[in-house]
Amino acid sequence: MITPRDDVALLDSYHSPQVDVAVRLNTNESPDSPPEEWTNAIAEALGSIEWNRYPDRAATELRTKIGALHGVGPEQIFVANGSNEVLQTAMLTFGGPGRTAAVWEPTYALHSHISRITGTAVVEGERAVDFSTDLAEVRRVIDLAKPQVSFLCSPNNPTGVVDDEATVRAVLDMVIAVDGLLIVDEAYGQFAPWSADVLIAEDVPLVVSRTFSKTWSMAASRLGYLVGPAWIIAQLEKVVLPYHLDAFKQAAGTLALAHVEEMNERVSRLVEERGRLVARLSELDVDVWPSGANFVLFRPRSVDGSDVWQRLVDRSVLVRNCSSWPRLEGCLRVTIGTPGEDDSFLSALEEALQ
Ligand SMILES: *Cc1c(COP(=O)(O)O)cnc(C)c1O
């Protein structure tokens, strides 16, 4: 009987449990629906799609509009079905058998998972005790493994830690020294005080990935992108399947970009709400990590993390249970929701901690 590739047979599949509860704060989605004008515009656009024709393969309008957000042209934007597919395409292009990717844990599980799926060896380094990027450790791993691809995640999922510009520049120098590529995953970039997109240049091996899933209230549409040098985008375009971005998704993304201001206001509201949530958490019997994203990592001090998670589910509140993940013993991650959802979470947590 046919068997999968040996390395695939050994893999665990990635999944985030979806439990039916009233308050869902486990996957870092936006708590708000997209703007109503967008919903109306997309309904109208649906009628003018030429369904019998393949979509614009180059997605030029969408890439042009996304590029404008970052001050670059469409030739510096690669778009795909969620930033996970963006990362997969990057690994199919720059990783693969005989090549290595470096990650510093704890970080987004998909970086190592996608690397392995593409046949890329993974070398894992450690973050510092406070989960910041430890430059000495980054140097040790890069000098040792000479990875083709190095991953940073800023703000980092699931810890919320932001790498500052000096840190990203220092890692970039190390990556350049081994002729590697640095991928900075900024799925939560809009919630952070700065973006590594300012470091992008044609002769710099750096790409920054973003997604419509979090800030843009469009997780259901599966749309993500990467900003980088035009020569890297051209290589990714060779690897991705033809017509991978359907016409509806292109329209959805293009129409969303007419609402940048409203999205920025939503980000400000969530950042403010994050401040309120962190302040309230700090009064409870939990350790809290400062976050530059739309979620907060915390660890109950006197009750087991998994027990607290279950007690929250019993009260119809779902957060992410990270308590069995390496280096995150006892930790839970909560997404910033609406003030009402966050209040439900906080009162459920107070009871759960007793
Ligand atoms: C949510 C997330 C993504 C991916 O999202 P898509 O929905 O595939 O765009 C990528 N990176 C990080 C760090 C994330 O948390």
Coordinates of C-alpha atoms and ligand atoms in Angstrom, one line a residue, residues 28 82-84 108 111 153 157 185 187-188 211 213-214 222-224, ligand 1:
N28 CA -6.5 36.2 17.4
G82 CA -3.3 33.6 3.7
S83 CA 0.2 34.4 4.9
N84 CA 0.7 30.7 5.7
Y108 CA 4.6 30.6 15.7
H111 CA 7.3 28.4 10.7
C153 CA 8.1 36.9 14.2
N157 CA 3.0 34.7 18.5
D185 CA 6.4 37.5 10.0
A187 CA 0.9 39.0 11.1
Y188 CA 0.3 41.5 14.0
T211 CA -2.1 39.1 6.6
S213 CA -6.8 37.7 8.8
K214 CA -6.2 39.7 12.0
R222 CA -7.7 33.8 3.4
L223 CA -5.6 36.6 2.1
G224 CA -2.0 37.4 3.0
Ligands
LIG1 C1 -2.4 34.1 12.3 C2 -0.9 34.1 11.9 C3 -0.5 33.9 10.5 C4 -1.4 33.6 9.5 O1 -2.3 33.7 9.0 P1 -3.1 33.6 7.7 O2 -4.5 33.6 8.2 O3 -2.7 32.4 7.0 O4 -2.8 34.8 6.9 C5 0.8 34.0 10.2 N1 1.8 34.2 11.2 C6 1.4 34.4 12.4 C7 2.5 34.7 13.4 C8 0.1 34.3 12.8 O5 -0.2 34.4 14.1

